[in-house]
CSV table of C-alpha atoms in Angstrom, one decimal:
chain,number,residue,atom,x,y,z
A,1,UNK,CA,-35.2,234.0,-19.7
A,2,UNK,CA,-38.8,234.1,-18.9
A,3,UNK,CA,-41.4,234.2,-15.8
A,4,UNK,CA,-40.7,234.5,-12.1
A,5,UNK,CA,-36.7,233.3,-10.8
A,6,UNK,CA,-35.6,232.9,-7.5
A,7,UNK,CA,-32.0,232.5,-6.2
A,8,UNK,CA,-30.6,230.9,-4.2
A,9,UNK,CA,-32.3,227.8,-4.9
A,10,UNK,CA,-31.6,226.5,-1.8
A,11,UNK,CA,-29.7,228.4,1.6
A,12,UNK,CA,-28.7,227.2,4.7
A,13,UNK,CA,-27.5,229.7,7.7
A,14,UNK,CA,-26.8,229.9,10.8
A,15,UNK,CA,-29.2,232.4,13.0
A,16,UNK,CA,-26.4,234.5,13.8
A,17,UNK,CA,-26.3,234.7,9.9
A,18,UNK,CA,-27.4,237.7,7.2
A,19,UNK,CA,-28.5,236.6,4.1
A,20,UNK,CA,-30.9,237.6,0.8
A,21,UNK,CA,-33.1,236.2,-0.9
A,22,UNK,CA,-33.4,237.7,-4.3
A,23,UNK,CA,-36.9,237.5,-6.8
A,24,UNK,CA,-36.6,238.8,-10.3
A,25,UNK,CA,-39.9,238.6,-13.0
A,26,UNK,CA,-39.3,239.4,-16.7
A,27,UNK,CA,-43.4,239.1,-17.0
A,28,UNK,CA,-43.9,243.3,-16.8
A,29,UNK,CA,-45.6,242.8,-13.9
A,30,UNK,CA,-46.6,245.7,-11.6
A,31,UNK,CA,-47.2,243.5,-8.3
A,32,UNK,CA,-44.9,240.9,-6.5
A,33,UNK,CA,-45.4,238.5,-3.2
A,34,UNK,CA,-43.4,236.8,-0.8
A,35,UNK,CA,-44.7,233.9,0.6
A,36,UNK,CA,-43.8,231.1,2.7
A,37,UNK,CA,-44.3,227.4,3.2
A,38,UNK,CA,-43.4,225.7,6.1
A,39,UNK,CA,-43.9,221.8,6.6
A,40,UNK,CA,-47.8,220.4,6.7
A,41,UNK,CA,-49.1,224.1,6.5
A,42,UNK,CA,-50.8,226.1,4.6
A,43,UNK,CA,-49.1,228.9,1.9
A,44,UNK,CA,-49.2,231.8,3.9
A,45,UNK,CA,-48.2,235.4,2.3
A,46,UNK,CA,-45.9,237.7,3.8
A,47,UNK,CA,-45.6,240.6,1.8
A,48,UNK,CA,-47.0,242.8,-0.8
A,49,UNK,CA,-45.6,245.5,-3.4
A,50,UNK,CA,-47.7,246.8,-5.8
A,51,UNK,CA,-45.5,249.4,-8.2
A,52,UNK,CA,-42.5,248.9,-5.9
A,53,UNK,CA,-44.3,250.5,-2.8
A,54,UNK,CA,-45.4,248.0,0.2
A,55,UNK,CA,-49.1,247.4,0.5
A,56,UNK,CA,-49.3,244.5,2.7
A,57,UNK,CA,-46.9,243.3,5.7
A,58,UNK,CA,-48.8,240.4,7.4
A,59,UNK,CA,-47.6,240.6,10.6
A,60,UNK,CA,-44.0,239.1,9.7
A,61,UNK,CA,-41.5,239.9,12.0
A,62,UNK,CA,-39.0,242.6,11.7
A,63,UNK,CA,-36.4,239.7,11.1
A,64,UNK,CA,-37.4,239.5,7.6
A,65,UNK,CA,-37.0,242.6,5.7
A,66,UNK,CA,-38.1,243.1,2.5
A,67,UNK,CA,-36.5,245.6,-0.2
A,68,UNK,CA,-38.8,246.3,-4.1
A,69,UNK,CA,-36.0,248.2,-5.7
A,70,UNK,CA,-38.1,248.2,-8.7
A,71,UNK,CA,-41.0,246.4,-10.3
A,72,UNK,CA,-39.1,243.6,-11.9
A,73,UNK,CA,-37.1,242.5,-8.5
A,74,UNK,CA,-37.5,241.9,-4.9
A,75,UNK,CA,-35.2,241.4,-2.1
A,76,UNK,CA,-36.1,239.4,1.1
A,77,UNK,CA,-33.4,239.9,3.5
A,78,UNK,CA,-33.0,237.5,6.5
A,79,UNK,CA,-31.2,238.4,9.6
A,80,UNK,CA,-31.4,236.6,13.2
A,81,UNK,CA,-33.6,234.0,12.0
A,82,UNK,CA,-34.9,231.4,14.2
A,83,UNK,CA,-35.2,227.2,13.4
A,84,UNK,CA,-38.8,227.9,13.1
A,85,UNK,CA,-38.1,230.1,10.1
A,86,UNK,CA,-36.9,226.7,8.2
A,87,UNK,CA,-39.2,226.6,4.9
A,88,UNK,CA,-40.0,227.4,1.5
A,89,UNK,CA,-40.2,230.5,0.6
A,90,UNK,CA,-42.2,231.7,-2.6
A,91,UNK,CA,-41.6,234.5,-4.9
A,92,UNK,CA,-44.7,235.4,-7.3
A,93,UNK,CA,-46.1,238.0,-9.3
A,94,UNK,CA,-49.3,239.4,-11.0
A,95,UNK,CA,-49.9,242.0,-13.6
A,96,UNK,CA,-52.8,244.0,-12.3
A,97,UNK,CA,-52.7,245.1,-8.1
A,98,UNK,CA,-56.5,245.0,-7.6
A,99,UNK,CA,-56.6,241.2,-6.9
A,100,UNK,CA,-58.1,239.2,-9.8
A,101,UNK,CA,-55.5,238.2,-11.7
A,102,UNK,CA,-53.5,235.0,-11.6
A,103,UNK,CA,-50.4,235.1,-10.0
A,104,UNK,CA,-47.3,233.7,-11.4
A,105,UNK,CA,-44.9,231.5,-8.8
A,106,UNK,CA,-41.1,231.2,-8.7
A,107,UNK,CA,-39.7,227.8,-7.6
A,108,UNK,CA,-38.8,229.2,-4.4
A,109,UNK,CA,-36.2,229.0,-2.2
A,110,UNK,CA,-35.7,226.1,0.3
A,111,UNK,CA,-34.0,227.4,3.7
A,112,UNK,CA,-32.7,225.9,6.5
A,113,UNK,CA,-32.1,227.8,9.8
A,114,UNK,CA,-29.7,226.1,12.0
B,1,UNK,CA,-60.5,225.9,11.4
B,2,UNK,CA,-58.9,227.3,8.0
B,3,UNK,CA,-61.1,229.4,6.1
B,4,UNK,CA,-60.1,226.9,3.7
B,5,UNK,CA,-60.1,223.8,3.9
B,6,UNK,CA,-59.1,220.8,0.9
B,7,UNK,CA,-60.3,217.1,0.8
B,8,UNK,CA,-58.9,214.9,0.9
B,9,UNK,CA,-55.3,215.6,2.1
B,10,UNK,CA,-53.6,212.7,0.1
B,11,UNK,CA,-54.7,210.6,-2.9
B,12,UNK,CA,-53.7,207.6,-4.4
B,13,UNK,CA,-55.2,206.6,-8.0
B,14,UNK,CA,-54.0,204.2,-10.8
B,15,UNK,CA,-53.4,205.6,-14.2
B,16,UNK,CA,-56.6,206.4,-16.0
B,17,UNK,CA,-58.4,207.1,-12.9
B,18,UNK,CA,-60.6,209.8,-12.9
B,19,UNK,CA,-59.7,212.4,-9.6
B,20,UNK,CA,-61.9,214.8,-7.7
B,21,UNK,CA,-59.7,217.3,-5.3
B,22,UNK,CA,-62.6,219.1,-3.0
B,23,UNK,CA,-62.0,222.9,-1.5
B,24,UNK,CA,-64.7,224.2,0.6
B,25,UNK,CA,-64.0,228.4,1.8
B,26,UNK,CA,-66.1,230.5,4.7
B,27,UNK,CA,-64.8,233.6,3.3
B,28,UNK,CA,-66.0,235.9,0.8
B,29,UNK,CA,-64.7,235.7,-2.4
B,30,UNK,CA,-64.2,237.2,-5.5
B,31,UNK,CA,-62.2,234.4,-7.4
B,32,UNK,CA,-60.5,231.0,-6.4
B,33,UNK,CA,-57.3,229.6,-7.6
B,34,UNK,CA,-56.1,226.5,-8.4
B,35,UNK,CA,-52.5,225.5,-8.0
B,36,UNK,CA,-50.2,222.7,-8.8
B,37,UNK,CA,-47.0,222.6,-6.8
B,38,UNK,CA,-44.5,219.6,-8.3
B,39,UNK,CA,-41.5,218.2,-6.1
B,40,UNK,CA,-38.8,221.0,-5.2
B,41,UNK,CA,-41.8,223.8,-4.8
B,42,UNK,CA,-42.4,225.5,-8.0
B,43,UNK,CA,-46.3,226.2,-8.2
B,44,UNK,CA,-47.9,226.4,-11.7
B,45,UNK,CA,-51.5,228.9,-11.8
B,46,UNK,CA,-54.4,226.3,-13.1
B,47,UNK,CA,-57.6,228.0,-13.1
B,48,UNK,CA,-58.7,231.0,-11.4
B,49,UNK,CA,-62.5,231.1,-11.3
B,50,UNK,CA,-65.2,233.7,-10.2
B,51,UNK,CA,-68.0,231.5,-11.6
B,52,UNK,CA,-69.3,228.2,-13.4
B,53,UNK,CA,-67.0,225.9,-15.0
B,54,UNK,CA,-63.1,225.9,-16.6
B,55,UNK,CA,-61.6,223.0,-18.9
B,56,UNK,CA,-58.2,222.9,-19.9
B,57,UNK,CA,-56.9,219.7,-21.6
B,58,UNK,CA,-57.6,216.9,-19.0
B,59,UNK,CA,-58.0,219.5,-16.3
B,60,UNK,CA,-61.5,220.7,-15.2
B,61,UNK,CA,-62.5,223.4,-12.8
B,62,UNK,CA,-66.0,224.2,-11.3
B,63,UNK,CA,-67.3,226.3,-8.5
B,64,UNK,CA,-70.2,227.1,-6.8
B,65,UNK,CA,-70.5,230.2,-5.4
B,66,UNK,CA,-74.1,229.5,-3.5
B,67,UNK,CA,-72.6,226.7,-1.7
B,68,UNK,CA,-68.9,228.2,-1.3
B,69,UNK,CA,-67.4,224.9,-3.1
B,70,UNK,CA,-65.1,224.5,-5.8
B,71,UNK,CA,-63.8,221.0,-7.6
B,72,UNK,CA,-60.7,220.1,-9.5
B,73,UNK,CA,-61.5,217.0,-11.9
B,74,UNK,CA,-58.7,215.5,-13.8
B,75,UNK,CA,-59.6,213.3,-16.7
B,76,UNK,CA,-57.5,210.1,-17.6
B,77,UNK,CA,-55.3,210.5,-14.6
B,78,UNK,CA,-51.2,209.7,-16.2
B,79,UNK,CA,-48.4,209.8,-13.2
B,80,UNK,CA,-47.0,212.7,-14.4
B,81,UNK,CA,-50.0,214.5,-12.6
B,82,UNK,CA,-48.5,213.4,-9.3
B,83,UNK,CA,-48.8,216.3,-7.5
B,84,UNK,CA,-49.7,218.8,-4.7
B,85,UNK,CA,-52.8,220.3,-5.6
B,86,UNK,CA,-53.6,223.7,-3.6
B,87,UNK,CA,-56.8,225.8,-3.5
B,88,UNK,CA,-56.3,229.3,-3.1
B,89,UNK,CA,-59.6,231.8,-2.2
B,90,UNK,CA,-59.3,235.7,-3.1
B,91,UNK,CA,-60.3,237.2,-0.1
B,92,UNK,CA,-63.2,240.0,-1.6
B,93,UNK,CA,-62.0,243.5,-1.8
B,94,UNK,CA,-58.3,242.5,-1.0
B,95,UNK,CA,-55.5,241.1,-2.9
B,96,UNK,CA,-54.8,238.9,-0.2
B,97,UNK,CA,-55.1,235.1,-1.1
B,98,UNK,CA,-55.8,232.3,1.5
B,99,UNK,CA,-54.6,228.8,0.9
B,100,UNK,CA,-55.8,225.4,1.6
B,101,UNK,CA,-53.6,223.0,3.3
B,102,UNK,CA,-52.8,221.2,-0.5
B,103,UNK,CA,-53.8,217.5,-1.3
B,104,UNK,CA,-51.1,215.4,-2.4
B,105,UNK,CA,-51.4,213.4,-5.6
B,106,UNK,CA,-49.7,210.1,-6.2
B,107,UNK,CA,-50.7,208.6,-9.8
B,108,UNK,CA,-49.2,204.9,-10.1
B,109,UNK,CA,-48.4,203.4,-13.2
């Protein structure tokens, strides 16, 4: 299997609910994103990892936790999410971690908060 | 206002038509994406520019840094590039990237 996968597909829970999100790129990459997209807005990114360590949380709340076990796979975990949290979340990754190099997108993961 | 903005926000063409998708940015740069996002999310990378001009098959890219513009042109437009386009600028110096809003594609037959 090639490029950038994402499971599940698609998740629905409950707010009281814990759940993960997982990413996994078979690219060699050496950075990885989380992103989301909610409804008539704009991609926004979330996280960062560049060689597994965190280089960029933009100011996402603690309710979202992510875990970069190792290059090829990352972890968002979800725990007392809010109906606002409802959206598509992105998984992508890039070969170089200095910022000019395409990145490569997952087919996300459609959740639903209720 | 979003540092970057896309125009227009929806599109509808007949086949063969040829399309212009507009992204404007206030930020510095020091490339720009272009995205194509089909039905059920996944995004495919189309160009990533820093300068001048990018063809691939029916695809073109162009960007002017002076004027902080950049254009998607698709050639012979076919259905099947229905579509959400999406402009992405690299933010200089950072890895962060800032997205337009998207512009959605609709080729009829």
């Amino acid at each position: 299997e090639t490029g950038v996968t994402q499971t599940p597909r698609h998740l629905v829970m409950g707010m009281t609910n814990k759940k993960s999100l997982k990413c996994e790129q078979h690219l060699g990459h050496n950075a990885m994103y989380w992103y989301k997209q909610s409804a008539k807005k704009p991609l926004e990114l979330m996280f960062v990892y560049n060689f597994k360590e965190q280089t960029e949380n933009n100011s996402v709340p603690s309710r979202f936790s992510p875990e970069c076990p190792n290059s090829s796979h990352l972890f968002l975990h979800l725990h007392t999410l809010q109906p606002e949290d409802s959206a598509l979340y992105l998984c992508a990754s890039s070969h170089g971690t200095q910022g000019r190099e395409t990145q490569y997108f997952g087919p996300g993961t459609r959740l639903l908060v209720l | 206002k979003n540092e970057v903005e896309q125009s227009p926000q929806n599109l509808t063409a007949q086949e063969g038509e040829f399309i212009t998708i507009n992204c404007s940015y206030s930020v510095g740069i020091s490339a720009l994406h272009w995205l194509q996002q089909h039905p059920g999310g996944g995004i495919v990378s189309l160009f990533m520019l820093s300068s001048g001009k990018k063809k691939h098959g029916r695809l073109i890219a162009t960007i002017n840094i002076q004027e902080k513009h950049s254009s998607l042109h698709i050639t012979a437009s076919h259905p099947r590039d229905s579509a959400v386009y999406i402009c992405a600028a690299r933010v200089e110096g950072a890895q962060k990237l800032v997205f337009g809003q998207g512009t959605r594609l609709t080729i009829n037959p």
